[in-house]
CSV table of C-alpha atoms in Angstrom, one decimal:
chain,number,residue,atom,x,y,z
A,23,MET,CA,-93.4,-82.0,19.0
A,24,LYS,CA,-90.5,-81.2,21.3
A,25,ASP,CA,-90.8,-77.5,22.2
A,26,THR,CA,-88.5,-74.8,23.3
A,27,ALA,CA,-86.8,-74.4,26.7
A,28,PRO,CA,-86.8,-71.5,29.1
A,29,VAL,CA,-84.1,-68.8,29.4
A,30,HIS,CA,-81.1,-67.9,31.8
A,31,VAL,CA,-80.2,-64.4,33.0
A,32,LYS,CA,-77.9,-62.5,35.3
A,33,ASP,CA,-78.7,-59.0,36.5
A,34,GLN,CA,-78.6,-56.5,39.4
A,35,SER,CA,-81.7,-58.0,41.1
A,36,ALA,CA,-80.2,-61.5,41.3
A,37,VAL,CA,-80.1,-61.4,45.1
A,38,GLU,CA,-83.7,-60.1,45.4
A,39,ASP,CA,-85.1,-62.7,43.1
A,40,GLY,CA,-82.8,-65.5,44.1
A,41,HIS,CA,-81.3,-66.0,40.7
A,42,ALA,CA,-77.7,-66.9,40.7
A,43,GLY,CA,-75.6,-69.3,39.1
A,44,VAL,CA,-73.3,-71.3,36.9
A,45,ARG,CA,-71.8,-68.2,35.5
A,46,GLY,CA,-68.2,-66.8,35.3
A,47,ARG,CA,-67.0,-63.3,35.4
A,48,ASN,CA,-64.5,-61.4,33.3
A,49,THR,CA,-61.2,-60.7,35.2
A,50,ARG,CA,-58.6,-58.1,34.4
A,51,THR,CA,-54.8,-58.5,34.6
A,52,PRO,CA,-53.3,-56.6,37.6
A,53,THR,CA,-50.6,-54.0,36.9
A,54,LEU,CA,-47.0,-54.7,37.7
A,55,ARG,CA,-47.1,-52.3,40.6
A,56,LEU,CA,-50.0,-54.1,42.1
A,57,LEU,CA,-48.3,-57.5,41.7
A,58,LEU,CA,-45.1,-56.2,43.4
A,59,THR,CA,-47.2,-54.7,46.3
A,60,LEU,CA,-49.1,-57.9,46.8
A,61,ALA,CA,-45.9,-60.0,46.7
A,62,LEU,CA,-44.1,-57.7,49.2
A,63,SER,CA,-47.2,-57.8,51.5
A,64,GLY,CA,-47.2,-61.5,51.4
A,65,LEU,CA,-43.5,-61.7,52.3
A,66,ILE,CA,-43.9,-59.4,55.3
A,67,LEU,CA,-47.0,-61.3,56.5
A,68,GLY,CA,-45.1,-64.6,56.1
A,69,LEU,CA,-42.1,-63.3,58.2
A,70,ALA,CA,-44.4,-61.9,60.8
A,71,SER,CA,-46.4,-65.1,61.3
A,72,CYS,CA,-43.2,-67.1,61.7
A,73,GLY,CA,-44.8,-70.4,60.9
A,74,LYS,CA,-48.0,-70.0,62.9
A,75,GLY,CA,-50.3,-68.5,60.3
A,76,ASP,CA,-50.7,-69.9,56.9
A,77,HIS,CA,-49.3,-73.4,56.2
A,78,ALA,CA,-49.3,-75.7,53.2
A,79,ASP,CA,-51.4,-78.8,53.4
A,80,ALA,CA,-50.2,-82.1,52.1
A,81,ASP,CA,-51.8,-81.4,48.7
A,82,GLY,CA,-50.0,-78.1,48.5
A,83,SER,CA,-53.0,-75.9,49.2
A,84,SER,CA,-52.8,-73.1,51.8
A,85,THR,CA,-54.7,-73.2,55.0
A,86,SER,CA,-55.1,-69.8,56.7
A,87,THR,CA,-55.6,-69.2,60.5
A,88,SER,CA,-55.8,-65.5,60.0
A,89,THR,CA,-58.9,-63.5,61.1
A,90,SER,CA,-59.3,-61.7,57.8
A,91,ARG,CA,-62.9,-61.7,56.6
A,92,PRO,CA,-63.7,-64.1,53.8
A,93,ARG,CA,-64.9,-62.7,50.5
A,94,PRO,CA,-68.7,-62.8,50.3
A,95,ALA,CA,-70.0,-65.4,47.9
A,96,GLU,CA,-71.5,-64.3,44.6
A,97,PRO,CA,-75.3,-64.6,44.5
A,98,ILE,CA,-76.7,-67.8,43.0
A,99,VAL,CA,-78.4,-67.4,39.6
A,100,ALA,CA,-81.9,-69.0,39.9
A,101,ALA,CA,-81.5,-69.6,43.6
A,102,THR,CA,-85.2,-70.4,43.6
A,103,PRO,CA,-87.2,-71.8,40.6
A,104,PRO,CA,-88.0,-69.2,38.0
A,105,MET,CA,-91.6,-68.0,37.7
A,106,GLY,CA,-93.3,-66.2,34.9
A,107,TRP,CA,-94.9,-66.5,31.5
A,108,ASN,CA,-93.8,-68.2,28.2
A,109,SER,CA,-95.4,-67.6,24.9
A,110,TRP,CA,-95.3,-71.1,23.4
A,111,ASN,CA,-98.3,-72.8,24.9
A,112,GLN,CA,-100.5,-69.8,24.3
A,113,VAL,CA,-99.7,-68.9,20.7
A,114,ARG,CA,-97.0,-71.3,19.5
A,115,CYS,CA,-95.3,-69.9,16.4
A,116,HIS,CA,-97.2,-68.0,13.8
A,117,ASP,CA,-99.4,-66.0,16.2
A,118,LEU,CA,-96.5,-64.6,18.2
A,119,ASP,CA,-96.1,-60.9,18.0
A,120,GLU,CA,-95.0,-58.0,20.2
A,121,ALA,CA,-98.7,-57.2,21.1
A,122,VAL,CA,-99.0,-60.7,22.7
A,123,VAL,CA,-95.9,-60.2,24.7
A,124,LYS,CA,-96.8,-56.7,25.9
A,125,GLN,CA,-100.3,-57.9,26.9
A,126,ALA,CA,-98.7,-60.7,28.9
A,127,ALA,CA,-96.4,-58.3,30.7
A,128,ASP,CA,-99.3,-56.0,31.4
A,129,ALA,CA,-101.4,-58.8,32.8
A,130,LEU,CA,-98.7,-60.1,35.1
A,131,VAL,CA,-98.7,-56.7,36.8
A,132,ARG,CA,-102.5,-56.0,36.6
A,133,ARG,CA,-103.5,-59.4,37.9
A,134,GLY,CA,-101.1,-59.3,40.9
A,135,LEU,CA,-98.9,-62.1,39.6
A,136,LYS,CA,-95.8,-60.1,39.4
A,137,ASP,CA,-95.9,-59.3,43.1
A,138,LEU,CA,-96.2,-63.0,43.9
A,139,GLY,CA,-93.0,-63.8,42.0
A,140,TYR,CA,-94.1,-64.3,38.4
A,141,ARG,CA,-91.5,-62.0,36.8
A,142,TYR,CA,-90.1,-63.6,33.7
A,143,VAL,CA,-91.6,-62.8,30.3
A,144,VAL,CA,-90.2,-65.4,27.9
A,145,VAL,CA,-90.5,-65.0,24.2
A,146,ASP,CA,-90.3,-68.4,22.6
A,147,ASP,CA,-89.6,-69.6,19.0
A,148,CYS,CA,-90.6,-67.6,15.9
A,149,TRP,CA,-89.5,-64.1,17.1
A,150,GLN,CA,-86.7,-64.2,14.5
A,151,ALA,CA,-86.8,-62.8,11.0
A,152,PRO,CA,-86.5,-65.6,8.4
A,153,SER,CA,-82.7,-65.1,8.1
A,154,ARG,CA,-79.8,-63.4,9.8
A,155,ASP,CA,-78.7,-60.0,8.6
A,156,SER,CA,-75.6,-59.3,6.5
A,157,ALA,CA,-73.4,-59.4,9.6
A,158,GLY,CA,-74.7,-62.7,10.7
A,159,ALA,CA,-76.8,-61.3,13.5
A,160,LEU,CA,-80.3,-62.5,14.5
A,161,VAL,CA,-83.0,-59.8,14.1
A,162,ALA,CA,-86.6,-59.7,15.1
A,163,ASP,CA,-89.2,-60.3,12.5
A,164,PRO,CA,-90.0,-56.7,11.3
A,165,ILE,CA,-93.7,-57.4,10.6
A,166,ARG,CA,-94.6,-59.0,13.9
A,167,PHE,CA,-92.1,-57.0,16.0
A,168,PRO,CA,-92.1,-53.6,14.3
A,169,SER,CA,-90.7,-51.8,17.3
A,170,GLY,CA,-87.7,-54.2,17.6
A,171,LEU,CA,-86.5,-56.3,20.4
A,172,GLU,CA,-84.7,-53.4,22.2
A,173,SER,CA,-88.0,-51.6,22.6
A,174,LEU,CA,-89.7,-54.7,23.8
A,175,VAL,CA,-87.1,-55.5,26.4
A,176,ASP,CA,-87.3,-52.0,27.7
A,177,TYR,CA,-91.1,-52.3,27.9
A,178,VAL,CA,-90.9,-55.4,30.0
A,179,HIS,CA,-88.1,-54.1,32.2
A,180,ASP,CA,-90.0,-50.8,32.8
A,181,LYS,CA,-92.7,-52.9,34.5
A,182,GLY,CA,-90.2,-54.4,36.9
A,183,LEU,CA,-90.2,-57.7,35.0
A,184,LYS,CA,-87.5,-59.7,33.4
A,185,PHE,CA,-87.1,-60.6,29.8
A,186,GLY,CA,-86.4,-64.1,28.4
A,187,LEU,CA,-85.6,-65.2,24.8
A,188,TYR,CA,-85.4,-68.4,22.9
A,189,LEU,CA,-82.5,-69.8,20.9
A,190,ALA,CA,-81.6,-73.2,19.6
A,191,PRO,CA,-78.1,-74.8,19.4
A,192,GLY,CA,-78.4,-76.3,15.9
A,193,SER,CA,-78.9,-74.7,12.6
A,194,GLU,CA,-82.7,-74.9,12.8
A,195,THR,CA,-85.2,-74.2,15.5
A,196,CYS,CA,-88.1,-76.4,16.5
A,197,ALA,CA,-90.7,-74.3,14.7
A,198,MET,CA,-88.8,-74.7,11.4
A,199,HIS,CA,-89.3,-78.4,11.6
A,200,TRP,CA,-92.6,-78.8,13.4
A,201,ASP,CA,-94.5,-75.7,12.5
A,202,ASP,CA,-93.3,-75.1,9.0
A,203,TYR,CA,-91.7,-71.8,9.9
A,204,ALA,CA,-90.1,-70.6,6.7
A,205,ALA,CA,-86.6,-69.6,7.9
A,206,SER,CA,-83.0,-70.6,7.3
A,207,GLY,CA,-79.9,-70.5,9.5
A,208,ILE,CA,-81.6,-68.9,12.6
A,209,GLY,CA,-80.2,-71.5,15.0
A,210,SER,CA,-77.1,-70.6,17.0
A,211,TYR,CA,-74.8,-73.2,15.4
A,212,ARG,CA,-71.5,-71.5,14.7
A,213,HIS,CA,-73.0,-68.2,16.0
A,214,GLU,CA,-72.8,-69.1,19.7
A,215,ARG,CA,-70.6,-66.1,20.8
A,216,GLN,CA,-72.4,-63.7,18.5
A,217,ASP,CA,-75.8,-64.8,19.9
A,218,ALA,CA,-74.7,-64.7,23.5
A,219,GLU,CA,-73.3,-61.2,23.1
A,220,MET,CA,-76.7,-60.2,21.5
A,221,LEU,CA,-78.4,-61.3,24.7
A,222,ASP,CA,-76.0,-59.2,26.7
A,223,GLU,CA,-76.5,-56.1,24.6
A,224,LEU,CA,-80.3,-56.4,24.6
A,225,GLY,CA,-80.4,-56.9,28.4
A,226,VAL,CA,-81.9,-60.4,28.3
A,227,ASP,CA,-82.3,-62.1,31.7
A,228,TYR,CA,-83.2,-65.7,30.7
A,229,LEU,CA,-82.2,-67.9,27.8
A,230,LYS,CA,-84.3,-70.9,26.7
A,231,TYR,CA,-82.0,-73.1,24.7
A,232,ASP,CA,-83.9,-75.8,22.9
A,233,TRP,CA,-82.2,-78.8,21.3
A,234,CYS,CA,-84.6,-79.2,18.3
A,235,ARG,CA,-82.9,-82.2,16.6
A,236,ALA,CA,-79.4,-80.6,16.6
A,237,ASP,CA,-78.0,-84.1,16.6
A,238,GLU,CA,-79.9,-85.1,13.5
A,239,THR,CA,-79.5,-81.8,11.6
A,240,ASP,CA,-75.9,-80.9,12.5
A,241,GLY,CA,-74.4,-84.0,14.2
A,242,LEU,CA,-74.0,-82.2,17.5
A,243,GLU,CA,-73.5,-83.9,20.9
A,244,HIS,CA,-75.7,-82.7,23.8
A,245,GLN,CA,-73.3,-82.1,26.7
A,246,LYS,CA,-70.6,-80.5,24.6
A,247,THR,CA,-73.1,-78.3,22.7
A,248,PHE,CA,-75.0,-77.1,25.8
A,249,GLY,CA,-71.6,-76.6,27.5
A,250,LEU,CA,-70.4,-74.3,24.7
A,251,MET,CA,-73.3,-71.8,25.3
A,252,ARG,CA,-72.7,-72.0,29.0
A,253,ASP,CA,-69.1,-70.9,28.4
A,254,GLU,CA,-70.2,-68.1,26.2
A,255,LEU,CA,-72.7,-66.9,28.8
A,256,ALA,CA,-70.0,-67.0,31.4
A,257,ARG,CA,-68.0,-64.5,29.5
A,258,LEU,CA,-70.7,-61.9,29.8
A,259,ASP,CA,-71.0,-59.2,32.5
A,260,ARG,CA,-74.7,-59.9,32.8
A,261,PRO,CA,-76.0,-62.9,34.7
A,262,ILE,CA,-78.5,-64.9,32.5
A,263,VAL,CA,-80.6,-67.8,33.7
A,264,TYR,CA,-79.7,-70.7,31.5
A,265,SER,CA,-82.5,-73.1,30.8
A,266,ILE,CA,-81.8,-76.1,28.5
A,267,SER,CA,-84.3,-78.4,26.8
A,268,GLU,CA,-83.5,-81.8,25.4
A,269,TYR,CA,-86.7,-83.5,26.8
A,270,GLY,CA,-84.9,-85.8,29.3
A,271,ASP,CA,-83.5,-87.9,26.4
A,272,THR,CA,-80.0,-88.1,27.8
A,273,LYS,CA,-80.9,-88.0,31.5
A,274,PRO,CA,-79.7,-84.4,31.8
A,275,TRP,CA,-80.1,-84.4,35.6
A,276,THR,CA,-76.9,-86.5,35.7
A,277,TRP,CA,-74.8,-83.9,33.9
A,278,ALA,CA,-76.7,-80.7,33.5
A,279,PRO,CA,-76.1,-79.3,37.1
A,280,LYS,CA,-72.6,-78.3,35.9
A,281,VAL,CA,-74.0,-76.8,32.7
A,282,ALA,CA,-77.3,-75.0,33.3
A,283,ASN,CA,-79.7,-73.6,35.9
A,284,LEU,CA,-82.6,-75.8,34.8
A,285,TRP,CA,-83.1,-78.6,32.4
A,286,ARG,CA,-86.2,-80.3,31.0
A,287,THR,CA,-86.8,-83.8,32.4
A,288,THR,CA,-89.6,-84.9,30.1
A,289,SER,CA,-91.1,-84.7,26.6
A,290,ASP,CA,-93.7,-81.9,26.1
A,291,ILE,CA,-96.6,-81.5,28.5
A,292,ILE,CA,-100.1,-81.4,27.0
A,293,PRO,CA,-103.2,-79.9,28.8
A,294,PHE,CA,-104.8,-83.3,29.8
A,295,TRP,CA,-104.7,-85.0,33.2
A,296,PRO,CA,-102.9,-88.2,31.9
A,297,SER,CA,-100.0,-86.1,30.7
A,298,VAL,CA,-99.7,-84.1,34.0
A,299,ALA,CA,-100.0,-87.4,36.0
A,300,SER,CA,-97.4,-89.1,33.9
A,301,ILE,CA,-94.9,-86.3,34.2
A,302,ILE,CA,-95.3,-86.3,38.0
A,303,ASP,CA,-94.5,-90.0,38.0
A,304,GLN,CA,-91.3,-89.3,36.0
A,305,GLN,CA,-90.0,-86.9,38.7
A,306,ALA,CA,-90.1,-89.4,41.6
A,307,GLU,CA,-86.5,-90.5,41.5
A,308,LEU,CA,-84.9,-87.1,40.6
A,309,HIS,CA,-85.1,-85.3,43.9
A,310,SER,CA,-81.4,-85.7,44.7
A,311,PHE,CA,-80.3,-83.8,41.5
A,312,SER,CA,-82.2,-80.6,42.2
A,313,GLY,CA,-81.4,-77.6,44.4
A,314,PRO,CA,-80.6,-73.8,44.4
A,315,GLY,CA,-79.3,-72.8,41.0
A,316,ARG,CA,-80.0,-76.2,39.5
A,317,TRP,CA,-83.6,-77.3,38.9
A,318,ASN,CA,-85.4,-80.2,37.3
A,319,ASP,CA,-87.9,-78.8,34.9
A,320,PRO,CA,-91.0,-80.9,34.2
A,321,ASP,CA,-92.1,-78.4,31.6
A,322,MET,CA,-94.4,-75.4,31.6
A,323,LEU,CA,-97.7,-75.1,33.3
A,324,GLN,CA,-100.7,-75.9,31.1
A,325,VAL,CA,-103.3,-74.4,33.5
A,326,GLY,CA,-105.9,-72.4,31.6
A,327,ASN,CA,-105.5,-74.6,28.5
A,328,GLY,CA,-107.5,-77.6,27.5
A,329,PRO,CA,-110.0,-79.5,29.6
A,330,LEU,CA,-108.2,-79.5,33.0
A,331,THR,CA,-110.7,-79.3,35.8
A,332,PRO,CA,-110.3,-77.0,38.8
A,333,ASP,CA,-109.0,-79.9,40.9
A,334,GLU,CA,-106.6,-81.0,38.2
A,335,THR,CA,-105.4,-77.4,37.9
A,336,ARG,CA,-104.7,-77.2,41.6
A,337,ALA,CA,-103.0,-80.6,41.5
A,338,HIS,CA,-100.8,-79.5,38.6
A,339,ILE,CA,-99.7,-76.3,40.4
A,340,GLY,CA,-99.5,-77.9,43.8
A,341,MET,CA,-97.3,-80.8,42.7
A,342,TRP,CA,-95.0,-78.5,40.7
A,343,ALA,CA,-94.5,-76.6,43.9
A,344,MET,CA,-93.7,-79.8,45.8
A,345,LEU,CA,-91.2,-80.7,43.1
A,346,ALA,CA,-89.5,-77.2,43.4
A,347,ALA,CA,-90.2,-76.8,39.7
A,348,PRO,CA,-90.2,-73.6,37.6
A,349,LEU,CA,-93.7,-72.1,37.4
A,350,MET,CA,-94.0,-70.8,33.8
A,351,ILE,CA,-97.5,-70.0,32.8
A,352,GLY,CA,-98.3,-70.6,29.1
A,353,THR,CA,-101.8,-69.1,28.5
A,354,ASP,CA,-103.7,-65.9,27.9
A,355,LEU,CA,-103.5,-64.3,31.3
A,356,ASP,CA,-106.5,-62.1,30.6
A,357,LYS,CA,-108.7,-65.0,30.0
A,358,LEU,CA,-107.9,-67.0,33.1
A,359,THR,CA,-110.9,-68.0,35.2
A,360,PRO,CA,-111.2,-67.1,38.9
A,361,ASP,CA,-110.4,-70.8,39.8
A,362,VAL,CA,-107.1,-70.7,37.8
A,363,ILE,CA,-106.1,-67.3,39.1
A,364,ASP,CA,-106.8,-68.4,42.6
A,365,ALA,CA,-104.6,-71.5,42.2
A,366,LEU,CA,-101.8,-69.6,40.6
A,367,SER,CA,-102.0,-66.9,43.3
A,368,ASN,CA,-102.0,-69.1,46.4
A,369,PRO,CA,-99.2,-67.6,48.4
A,370,GLU,CA,-98.8,-70.7,50.6
A,371,ILE,CA,-98.3,-73.0,47.6
A,372,ILE,CA,-95.9,-70.5,46.0
A,373,ALA,CA,-93.9,-70.2,49.3
A,374,ILE,CA,-93.3,-74.0,49.2
A,375,ASP,CA,-92.2,-73.8,45.6
A,376,GLN,CA,-89.9,-70.9,46.4
A,377,ASP,CA,-88.6,-72.3,49.7
A,378,PRO,CA,-84.9,-71.3,49.8
A,379,ALA,CA,-83.7,-74.8,50.8
A,380,GLY,CA,-84.8,-75.9,47.3
A,381,ARG,CA,-85.4,-79.5,48.3
A,382,GLN,CA,-87.5,-81.4,45.8
A,383,ALA,CA,-90.1,-83.7,47.3
A,384,SER,CA,-89.6,-87.4,47.6
A,385,ARG,CA,-92.4,-89.9,46.8
A,386,LEU,CA,-93.0,-92.0,49.9
A,387,ARG,CA,-95.9,-94.1,48.6
A,388,SER,CA,-97.0,-94.7,45.0
A,389,GLY,CA,-100.1,-95.9,43.3
A,390,GLU,CA,-103.6,-94.5,42.7
A,391,THR,CA,-103.1,-92.5,45.9
A,392,GLU,CA,-99.7,-91.1,46.8
A,393,VAL,CA,-97.8,-89.4,49.6
A,394,TRP,CA,-95.0,-87.0,48.8
A,395,ALA,CA,-92.9,-84.9,51.3
A,396,ARG,CA,-90.1,-82.4,51.5
A,397,SER,CA,-88.4,-80.5,54.3
A,398,LEU,CA,-88.4,-76.7,54.2
A,399,ALA,CA,-85.7,-74.2,55.2
A,400,ASP,CA,-87.4,-73.2,58.5
A,401,GLY,CA,-87.8,-76.8,59.7
A,402,ASP,CA,-91.4,-77.2,58.5
A,403,MET,CA,-92.5,-80.1,56.4
A,404,ALA,CA,-94.5,-79.9,53.2
A,405,VAL,CA,-96.7,-83.0,52.5
A,406,ALA,CA,-98.8,-83.7,49.4
A,407,LEU,CA,-101.6,-86.2,49.4
A,408,LEU,CA,-102.2,-86.9,45.7
A,409,ASN,CA,-105.2,-88.7,44.3
A,410,LYS,CA,-104.8,-90.0,40.8
A,411,GLY,CA,-108.0,-91.9,40.9
A,412,ASP,CA,-111.3,-91.1,39.3
A,413,GLY,CA,-113.2,-90.8,42.6
A,414,PRO,CA,-112.7,-89.2,46.0
A,415,ALA,CA,-110.2,-91.0,48.3
A,416,GLU,CA,-109.2,-90.8,51.9
A,417,ILE,CA,-105.4,-90.6,52.0
A,418,SER,CA,-103.7,-91.2,55.3
A,419,THR,CA,-100.1,-90.9,56.5
A,420,THR,CA,-98.3,-90.4,59.7
A,421,ILE,CA,-95.7,-88.0,61.2
A,422,THR,CA,-93.2,-90.9,61.1
A,423,GLU,CA,-93.9,-91.7,57.4
A,424,VAL,CA,-93.3,-88.2,56.2
A,425,GLY,CA,-90.0,-88.0,58.0
A,426,ALA,CA,-91.0,-85.5,60.7
A,427,GLN,CA,-89.4,-85.7,64.2
A,428,PRO,CA,-91.6,-87.3,66.9
A,429,GLY,CA,-93.8,-84.8,68.7
A,430,SER,CA,-96.9,-82.7,68.1
A,431,TRP,CA,-97.1,-80.8,64.8
A,432,SER,CA,-99.4,-78.0,63.8
A,433,ILE,CA,-101.1,-78.7,60.5
A,434,ARG,CA,-102.0,-76.1,57.9
A,435,ASN,CA,-103.9,-77.0,54.7
A,436,ALA,CA,-102.0,-74.9,52.2
A,437,SER,CA,-104.4,-75.8,49.4
A,438,THR,CA,-107.4,-74.3,51.2
A,439,ARG,CA,-105.4,-71.9,53.5
A,440,LYS,CA,-107.0,-73.3,56.6
A,441,ASP,CA,-105.7,-74.7,59.9
A,442,LEU,CA,-106.3,-78.3,60.9
A,443,PRO,CA,-106.0,-80.0,64.3
A,444,ALA,CA,-102.4,-80.6,65.5
A,445,THR,CA,-101.2,-84.2,65.6
A,446,ASP,CA,-98.3,-86.4,66.8
A,447,GLY,CA,-99.2,-89.3,64.6
A,448,PRO,CA,-101.9,-89.8,62.0
A,449,ILE,CA,-102.7,-87.4,59.2
A,450,SER,CA,-105.8,-88.0,57.0
A,451,GLU,CA,-107.6,-86.0,54.4
A,452,THR,CA,-110.3,-86.8,51.8
A,453,VAL,CA,-108.9,-85.7,48.4
A,454,ALA,CA,-110.9,-85.0,45.2
A,455,PRO,CA,-110.3,-87.1,42.1
A,456,HIS,CA,-107.3,-86.0,40.2
A,457,GLY,CA,-106.6,-83.6,43.1
A,458,VAL,CA,-104.0,-82.9,45.7
A,459,THR,CA,-104.1,-81.6,49.3
A,460,VAL,CA,-100.8,-79.9,50.2
A,461,LEU,CA,-100.2,-79.7,53.9
A,462,ARG,CA,-97.6,-77.7,55.8
A,463,LEU,CA,-96.5,-79.1,59.2
A,464,SER,CA,-94.9,-76.9,61.8
A,465,SER,CA,-93.4,-78.1,65.1
């Protein structure tokens, strides 16, 4: 099945959390008096400068040599990859209810994950009642969400967290097709503005907009349809992180940076090592398309689900960090083992994922053992030694291969949080099967 995609939000803490974006802002028409004042001011300034201030370039644009301060740039929505929890991989459709969502919010706080940056609580498909109301509005299922969405959003916000919600651009959602969810007309097709305004009124911070066969059911085209919701979100006063999901089918990394804050690059991840390793492979050539406010999304974390070993869990999280990918947990947070919590809570791995430069790692060497590297905002380098093999392997690289400047570099094993000897040349570590060692190099 092709599942739902994460959400996009715009709010007062955008600067703090680094969420900014592809959003517009409503403007208001100036009064006649203001226009006259501005025109007169421009005339006086033009006469005073007498040809030595602003001048028109060849293309007709104006170049200013004045010393006036530039307007500060608006904060970027999703300036770093979003982190949080999503309901789908834990409960899918029919087991979703408000108790599950509240428990996840409570656990993010209680287990210290909120303070590490896991702040989005995203409610995926099946929150909707089986049909829209008489005004055409989506409403929460009254049995599974008896308190209503407004109350649930407040509950999440009161904990200092952010709220995300699922929509689909066609007339049906994914669960209607794949999970036999008995509903009708709960997709956003021909309700785009109404649904966007609902998000604004509720105080939603993140929209997961999931394609769900909209081309087959409604004859829709990907770029135009996702762009339509982008434009509706841009009308709102509230910044909303916009996450789209079409599973990499149309190479969204080539067009989605102008549309959304993050886009799925692959089909759905499953909690088995071959799926995780395959998805890592598929990211190797995508590094040039990612950056602050525009992220490749290799799908949600499956840690805590299925038979992933502790080494596979650390490799899953460590490589997502190297890829500057969103870190969205999809499991029961209260049932996580100490190994999984430790991997999710490693502040040095999180710091690499959330590095403000936002550079996705490049693969320098492929095969059963691989070397990946990315430069960080402070001049450090992050290097991943990935072992896809079934036995331990010594993986070696050099300062030159990873793209670091010549000289001696301090080495920190971010995976184990231990210092290693400095080097000006070779780097070598023994890596567990299906494991990764993430190193941070400092000059």
